[in-house]
Short mmCIF file of N, CA and C in Angstrom, two decimals:
data_model
loop_
_atom_site.label_atom_id
_atom_site.label_comp_id
_atom_site.label_asym_id
_atom_site.label_seq_id
_atom_site.Cartn_x
_atom_site.Cartn_y
_atom_site.Cartn_z
N MET A 1 77.92 118.61 67.51
CA MET A 1 77.93 119.70 68.46
C MET A 1 79.03 120.67 68.06
N ASP A 2 78.70 121.94 68.07
CA ASP A 2 79.66 122.99 67.73
C ASP A 2 80.23 123.56 69.02
N THR A 3 81.42 123.10 69.38
CA THR A 3 82.03 123.59 70.63
C THR A 3 82.53 125.01 70.47
N ASN A 4 82.68 125.47 69.24
CA ASN A 4 83.09 126.86 69.02
C ASN A 4 81.91 127.81 69.23
N GLY A 5 80.72 127.25 69.43
CA GLY A 5 79.53 128.06 69.62
C GLY A 5 79.39 128.65 71.00
N ILE A 6 80.29 128.30 71.92
CA ILE A 6 80.23 128.91 73.25
C ILE A 6 81.52 129.68 73.51
N SER A 7 81.37 130.78 74.22
CA SER A 7 82.51 131.65 74.49
C SER A 7 83.40 131.08 75.59
N ALA A 8 84.56 131.69 75.75
CA ALA A 8 85.49 131.28 76.81
C ALA A 8 84.85 131.46 78.19
N CYS A 9 84.08 132.52 78.36
CA CYS A 9 83.40 132.75 79.65
C CYS A 9 82.35 131.67 79.91
N GLU A 10 81.61 131.31 78.86
CA GLU A 10 80.60 130.26 79.00
C GLU A 10 81.26 128.92 79.31
N ARG A 11 82.44 128.70 78.79
CA ARG A 11 83.18 127.47 79.10
C ARG A 11 83.54 127.41 80.58
N LEU A 12 83.92 128.55 81.16
CA LEU A 12 84.23 128.58 82.58
C LEU A 12 83.01 128.20 83.41
N VAL A 13 81.85 128.71 83.01
CA VAL A 13 80.60 128.37 83.71
C VAL A 13 80.31 126.88 83.55
N MET A 14 80.46 126.35 82.34
CA MET A 14 80.21 124.92 82.12
C MET A 14 81.14 124.07 82.96
N LYS A 15 82.41 124.45 83.04
CA LYS A 15 83.37 123.65 83.80
C LYS A 15 82.96 123.57 85.27
N VAL A 16 82.51 124.68 85.83
CA VAL A 16 82.04 124.69 87.23
C VAL A 16 80.88 123.72 87.39
N ILE A 17 79.96 123.74 86.45
CA ILE A 17 78.79 122.86 86.54
C ILE A 17 79.20 121.41 86.35
N TRP A 18 80.07 121.14 85.38
CA TRP A 18 80.54 119.77 85.17
C TRP A 18 81.27 119.23 86.39
N ASP A 19 82.06 120.05 87.03
CA ASP A 19 82.89 119.59 88.14
C ASP A 19 82.12 119.47 89.47
N SER A 20 80.89 119.92 89.50
CA SER A 20 80.11 119.87 90.73
C SER A 20 79.36 118.55 90.86
N PRO A 21 79.41 117.93 92.02
CA PRO A 21 78.65 116.69 92.22
C PRO A 21 77.15 116.92 92.37
N GLU A 22 76.76 118.16 92.68
CA GLU A 22 75.34 118.46 92.84
C GLU A 22 74.93 119.56 91.86
N GLU A 23 73.62 119.67 91.67
CA GLU A 23 73.10 120.74 90.82
C GLU A 23 73.29 122.07 91.52
N LEU A 24 73.58 123.10 90.73
CA LEU A 24 73.91 124.40 91.31
C LEU A 24 72.89 125.46 90.93
N ALA A 25 72.67 126.38 91.85
CA ALA A 25 71.86 127.57 91.59
C ALA A 25 72.80 128.70 91.17
N LEU A 26 72.23 129.78 90.71
CA LEU A 26 73.00 130.93 90.22
C LEU A 26 74.09 131.37 91.21
N GLN A 27 73.74 131.56 92.46
CA GLN A 27 74.71 132.03 93.45
C GLN A 27 75.88 131.06 93.60
N ASP A 28 75.58 129.76 93.58
CA ASP A 28 76.64 128.75 93.69
C ASP A 28 77.58 128.81 92.49
N VAL A 29 77.00 128.91 91.29
CA VAL A 29 77.80 129.00 90.07
C VAL A 29 78.69 130.23 90.14
N MET A 30 78.10 131.37 90.49
CA MET A 30 78.85 132.62 90.56
C MET A 30 80.00 132.51 91.56
N ASP A 31 79.72 132.01 92.75
CA ASP A 31 80.76 131.89 93.78
C ASP A 31 81.91 131.01 93.30
N ARG A 32 81.59 129.89 92.69
CA ARG A 32 82.64 128.95 92.25
C ARG A 32 83.44 129.49 91.07
N VAL A 33 82.76 130.08 90.09
CA VAL A 33 83.48 130.65 88.95
C VAL A 33 84.42 131.75 89.43
N ASN A 34 83.94 132.62 90.29
CA ASN A 34 84.77 133.72 90.79
C ASN A 34 85.96 133.19 91.58
N GLU A 35 85.72 132.22 92.44
CA GLU A 35 86.80 131.67 93.27
C GLU A 35 87.84 130.93 92.44
N GLU A 36 87.38 130.08 91.54
CA GLU A 36 88.30 129.23 90.78
C GLU A 36 89.05 129.98 89.68
N ASN A 37 88.51 131.11 89.24
CA ASN A 37 89.10 131.79 88.08
C ASN A 37 89.50 133.23 88.36
N GLY A 38 89.46 133.63 89.61
CA GLY A 38 89.87 134.99 89.97
C GLY A 38 88.99 136.06 89.33
N LYS A 39 87.73 135.75 89.17
CA LYS A 39 86.78 136.70 88.57
C LYS A 39 86.05 137.46 89.67
N ALA A 40 85.35 138.49 89.27
CA ALA A 40 84.50 139.25 90.19
C ALA A 40 83.16 139.48 89.50
N TRP A 41 82.65 138.42 88.87
CA TRP A 41 81.40 138.54 88.14
C TRP A 41 80.23 138.74 89.09
N LYS A 42 79.30 139.53 88.64
CA LYS A 42 78.07 139.81 89.38
C LYS A 42 76.99 138.80 88.96
N PRO A 43 75.92 138.67 89.75
CA PRO A 43 74.87 137.71 89.42
C PRO A 43 74.29 137.90 88.01
N GLN A 44 74.11 139.14 87.59
CA GLN A 44 73.53 139.38 86.27
C GLN A 44 74.43 138.85 85.15
N THR A 45 75.73 138.98 85.33
CA THR A 45 76.68 138.48 84.33
C THR A 45 76.58 136.96 84.21
N VAL A 46 76.61 136.28 85.36
CA VAL A 46 76.54 134.82 85.36
C VAL A 46 75.18 134.36 84.86
N SER A 47 74.14 135.06 85.23
CA SER A 47 72.79 134.74 84.76
C SER A 47 72.71 134.82 83.23
N THR A 48 73.36 135.81 82.66
CA THR A 48 73.39 135.95 81.20
C THR A 48 74.08 134.75 80.57
N PHE A 49 75.23 134.34 81.12
CA PHE A 49 75.94 133.18 80.59
C PHE A 49 75.10 131.91 80.71
N LEU A 50 74.46 131.74 81.86
CA LEU A 50 73.62 130.56 82.07
C LEU A 50 72.45 130.54 81.09
N SER A 51 71.82 131.67 80.87
CA SER A 51 70.70 131.75 79.92
C SER A 51 71.15 131.41 78.51
N ARG A 52 72.31 131.92 78.13
CA ARG A 52 72.85 131.62 76.79
C ARG A 52 73.12 130.12 76.65
N LEU A 53 73.68 129.52 77.69
CA LEU A 53 74.00 128.08 77.64
C LEU A 53 72.73 127.23 77.56
N VAL A 54 71.68 127.66 78.23
CA VAL A 54 70.38 126.98 78.13
C VAL A 54 69.87 127.11 76.71
N ARG A 55 69.89 128.34 76.18
CA ARG A 55 69.40 128.59 74.81
C ARG A 55 70.19 127.80 73.76
N LYS A 56 71.48 127.63 73.99
CA LYS A 56 72.34 126.90 73.04
C LYS A 56 72.26 125.39 73.21
N GLY A 57 71.54 124.92 74.23
CA GLY A 57 71.35 123.49 74.42
C GLY A 57 72.42 122.79 75.23
N PHE A 58 73.27 123.54 75.92
CA PHE A 58 74.30 122.93 76.75
C PHE A 58 73.81 122.66 78.17
N LEU A 59 72.80 123.41 78.62
CA LEU A 59 72.25 123.26 79.96
C LEU A 59 70.72 123.20 79.90
N THR A 60 70.15 122.64 80.96
CA THR A 60 68.72 122.79 81.22
C THR A 60 68.61 123.41 82.61
N SER A 61 67.44 123.96 82.89
CA SER A 61 67.23 124.52 84.21
C SER A 61 65.83 124.16 84.69
N TYR A 62 65.68 124.14 85.99
CA TYR A 62 64.36 123.93 86.58
C TYR A 62 64.29 124.77 87.85
N ARG A 63 63.07 125.14 88.20
CA ARG A 63 62.85 125.94 89.41
C ARG A 63 62.49 125.03 90.57
N LYS A 64 63.04 125.38 91.71
CA LYS A 64 62.72 124.70 92.96
C LYS A 64 62.61 125.81 94.00
N GLY A 65 61.38 126.13 94.36
CA GLY A 65 61.17 127.27 95.25
C GLY A 65 61.52 128.56 94.53
N ARG A 66 62.35 129.35 95.16
CA ARG A 66 62.74 130.65 94.59
C ARG A 66 63.92 130.55 93.62
N TYR A 67 64.56 129.40 93.55
CA TYR A 67 65.81 129.30 92.81
C TYR A 67 65.69 128.43 91.56
N SER A 68 66.48 128.77 90.56
CA SER A 68 66.64 127.93 89.38
C SER A 68 67.92 127.14 89.54
N TYR A 69 67.87 125.87 89.18
CA TYR A 69 69.03 124.99 89.24
C TYR A 69 69.39 124.57 87.82
N TYR A 70 70.68 124.34 87.60
CA TYR A 70 71.18 124.07 86.25
C TYR A 70 71.80 122.69 86.18
N GLN A 71 71.49 122.00 85.07
CA GLN A 71 72.02 120.66 84.82
C GLN A 71 72.63 120.62 83.43
N PRO A 72 73.76 119.95 83.28
CA PRO A 72 74.36 119.87 81.94
C PRO A 72 73.56 118.91 81.05
N VAL A 73 73.36 119.31 79.82
CA VAL A 73 72.78 118.44 78.79
C VAL A 73 73.92 117.72 78.08
N VAL A 74 75.01 118.43 77.89
CA VAL A 74 76.21 117.90 77.25
C VAL A 74 77.21 117.56 78.35
N SER A 75 77.71 116.33 78.36
CA SER A 75 78.68 115.94 79.39
C SER A 75 80.06 116.53 79.08
N LYS A 76 80.87 116.60 80.10
CA LYS A 76 82.24 117.08 79.95
C LYS A 76 82.99 116.21 78.95
N ALA A 77 82.79 114.89 79.02
CA ALA A 77 83.48 113.97 78.10
C ALA A 77 83.03 114.19 76.66
N GLU A 78 81.73 114.40 76.44
CA GLU A 78 81.22 114.66 75.09
C GLU A 78 81.81 115.95 74.53
N PHE A 79 81.85 116.97 75.37
CA PHE A 79 82.38 118.26 74.94
C PHE A 79 83.86 118.15 74.61
N TRP A 80 84.60 117.46 75.47
CA TRP A 80 86.04 117.28 75.27
C TRP A 80 86.29 116.55 73.96
N LYS A 81 85.58 115.47 73.73
CA LYS A 81 85.75 114.69 72.50
C LYS A 81 85.42 115.53 71.27
N ALA A 82 84.34 116.27 71.32
CA ALA A 82 83.96 117.13 70.19
C ALA A 82 85.01 118.21 69.96
N THR A 83 85.55 118.77 71.03
CA THR A 83 86.59 119.80 70.90
C THR A 83 87.84 119.22 70.24
N MET A 84 88.24 118.03 70.67
CA MET A 84 89.42 117.41 70.07
C MET A 84 89.19 117.10 68.59
N ASN A 85 88.01 116.59 68.26
CA ASN A 85 87.70 116.31 66.86
C ASN A 85 87.71 117.57 66.01
N GLU A 86 87.13 118.64 66.52
CA GLU A 86 87.12 119.91 65.78
C GLU A 86 88.54 120.44 65.59
N ASN A 87 89.36 120.35 66.63
CA ASN A 87 90.75 120.80 66.51
C ASN A 87 91.53 119.94 65.53
N ALA A 88 91.31 118.65 65.56
CA ALA A 88 92.01 117.76 64.62
C ALA A 88 91.59 118.08 63.18
N ARG A 89 90.30 118.29 62.97
CA ARG A 89 89.84 118.65 61.62
C ARG A 89 90.46 119.96 61.16
N PHE A 90 90.52 120.93 62.07
CA PHE A 90 91.03 122.25 61.70
C PHE A 90 92.54 122.24 61.48
N PHE A 91 93.28 121.68 62.43
CA PHE A 91 94.73 121.77 62.39
C PHE A 91 95.41 120.64 61.63
N ALA A 92 94.77 119.48 61.56
CA ALA A 92 95.42 118.31 60.94
C ALA A 92 94.54 117.68 59.86
N GLN A 93 93.62 118.44 59.31
CA GLN A 93 92.72 117.97 58.26
C GLN A 93 92.04 116.65 58.63
N GLY A 94 91.74 116.48 59.91
CA GLY A 94 91.03 115.29 60.38
C GLY A 94 91.92 114.10 60.69
N ASP A 95 93.21 114.23 60.50
CA ASP A 95 94.15 113.13 60.75
C ASP A 95 94.48 113.11 62.24
N MET A 96 93.78 112.24 62.98
CA MET A 96 93.96 112.18 64.43
C MET A 96 95.37 111.76 64.83
N ALA A 97 95.98 110.88 64.04
CA ALA A 97 97.35 110.46 64.35
C ALA A 97 98.31 111.65 64.24
N ALA A 98 98.15 112.45 63.19
CA ALA A 98 98.99 113.64 63.03
C ALA A 98 98.75 114.62 64.17
N PHE A 99 97.49 114.74 64.56
CA PHE A 99 97.15 115.63 65.67
C PHE A 99 97.83 115.15 66.95
N ALA A 100 97.74 113.86 67.24
CA ALA A 100 98.36 113.29 68.44
C ALA A 100 99.88 113.44 68.39
N CYS A 101 100.46 113.21 67.22
CA CYS A 101 101.91 113.38 67.08
C CYS A 101 102.33 114.82 67.35
N SER A 102 101.53 115.76 66.88
CA SER A 102 101.82 117.17 67.13
C SER A 102 101.81 117.46 68.62
N LEU A 103 100.84 116.88 69.34
CA LEU A 103 100.80 117.05 70.79
C LEU A 103 102.06 116.49 71.43
N CYS A 104 102.48 115.32 70.97
CA CYS A 104 103.66 114.67 71.54
C CYS A 104 104.92 115.50 71.31
N GLU A 105 105.01 116.13 70.16
CA GLU A 105 106.21 116.91 69.83
C GLU A 105 106.24 118.26 70.52
N ASP A 106 105.08 118.86 70.70
CA ASP A 106 105.06 120.26 71.11
C ASP A 106 104.53 120.54 72.51
N ILE A 107 103.69 119.67 73.04
CA ILE A 107 102.97 120.03 74.26
C ILE A 107 103.20 119.05 75.41
N LEU A 108 103.17 117.77 75.12
CA LEU A 108 103.22 116.77 76.19
C LEU A 108 104.61 116.62 76.79
N THR A 109 104.64 116.35 78.09
CA THR A 109 105.90 116.06 78.77
C THR A 109 106.29 114.61 78.49
N LYS A 110 107.50 114.24 78.86
CA LYS A 110 107.95 112.85 78.68
C LYS A 110 107.03 111.91 79.45
N GLU A 111 106.60 112.30 80.64
CA GLU A 111 105.69 111.47 81.44
C GLU A 111 104.35 111.31 80.74
N ASP A 112 103.86 112.38 80.13
CA ASP A 112 102.61 112.31 79.37
C ASP A 112 102.74 111.34 78.20
N VAL A 113 103.87 111.41 77.50
CA VAL A 113 104.09 110.54 76.34
C VAL A 113 104.18 109.08 76.79
N ASP A 114 104.87 108.83 77.91
CA ASP A 114 104.96 107.47 78.43
C ASP A 114 103.57 106.93 78.78
N ARG A 115 102.76 107.75 79.39
CA ARG A 115 101.39 107.35 79.73
C ARG A 115 100.59 107.06 78.47
N LEU A 116 100.77 107.89 77.47
CA LEU A 116 100.09 107.69 76.18
C LEU A 116 100.53 106.38 75.53
N LYS A 117 101.81 106.08 75.59
CA LYS A 117 102.33 104.82 75.04
C LYS A 117 101.66 103.62 75.73
N ARG A 118 101.54 103.70 77.05
CA ARG A 118 100.91 102.60 77.79
C ARG A 118 99.45 102.43 77.34
N LYS A 119 98.76 103.53 77.14
CA LYS A 119 97.37 103.47 76.71
C LYS A 119 97.27 102.86 75.30
N ILE A 120 98.15 103.24 74.42
CA ILE A 120 98.16 102.69 73.07
C ILE A 120 98.45 101.19 73.11
N ASP A 121 99.37 100.78 73.96
CA ASP A 121 99.68 99.36 74.10
C ASP A 121 98.46 98.58 74.60
N GLU A 122 97.69 99.17 75.53
CA GLU A 122 96.48 98.53 76.02
C GLU A 122 95.46 98.32 74.90
N LEU A 123 95.38 99.26 73.99
CA LEU A 123 94.40 99.20 72.93
C LEU A 123 94.83 98.28 71.77
N SER A 124 96.10 97.98 71.70
CA SER A 124 96.61 97.14 70.60
C SER A 124 96.33 95.67 70.79
#
């Protein structure tokens, strides 16, 4: 899966859909994206993003009455894992340990590192 194949705006739409416990129609997606991200997108804008995501294979849609509802084809966990792998390949030549070490040095808080240590200990 090419996670670079979707734009930042499309990612915002996907996150709303992933975080929802129920399937959403266009109006629901638009309302949530606008509320959560301080946007003022119109229905046509969100509809364009949804159509692109369907075409790219990230979503499916079905009609129920007058409305189309959207379901993720790619799970949030699958997307996250693919994104991390792509970043590790790009920034650390595929060396996941080097990538994780870079996170520990530059991004993670002490609490994050302690949590990571506990997880590594569980896996050992």
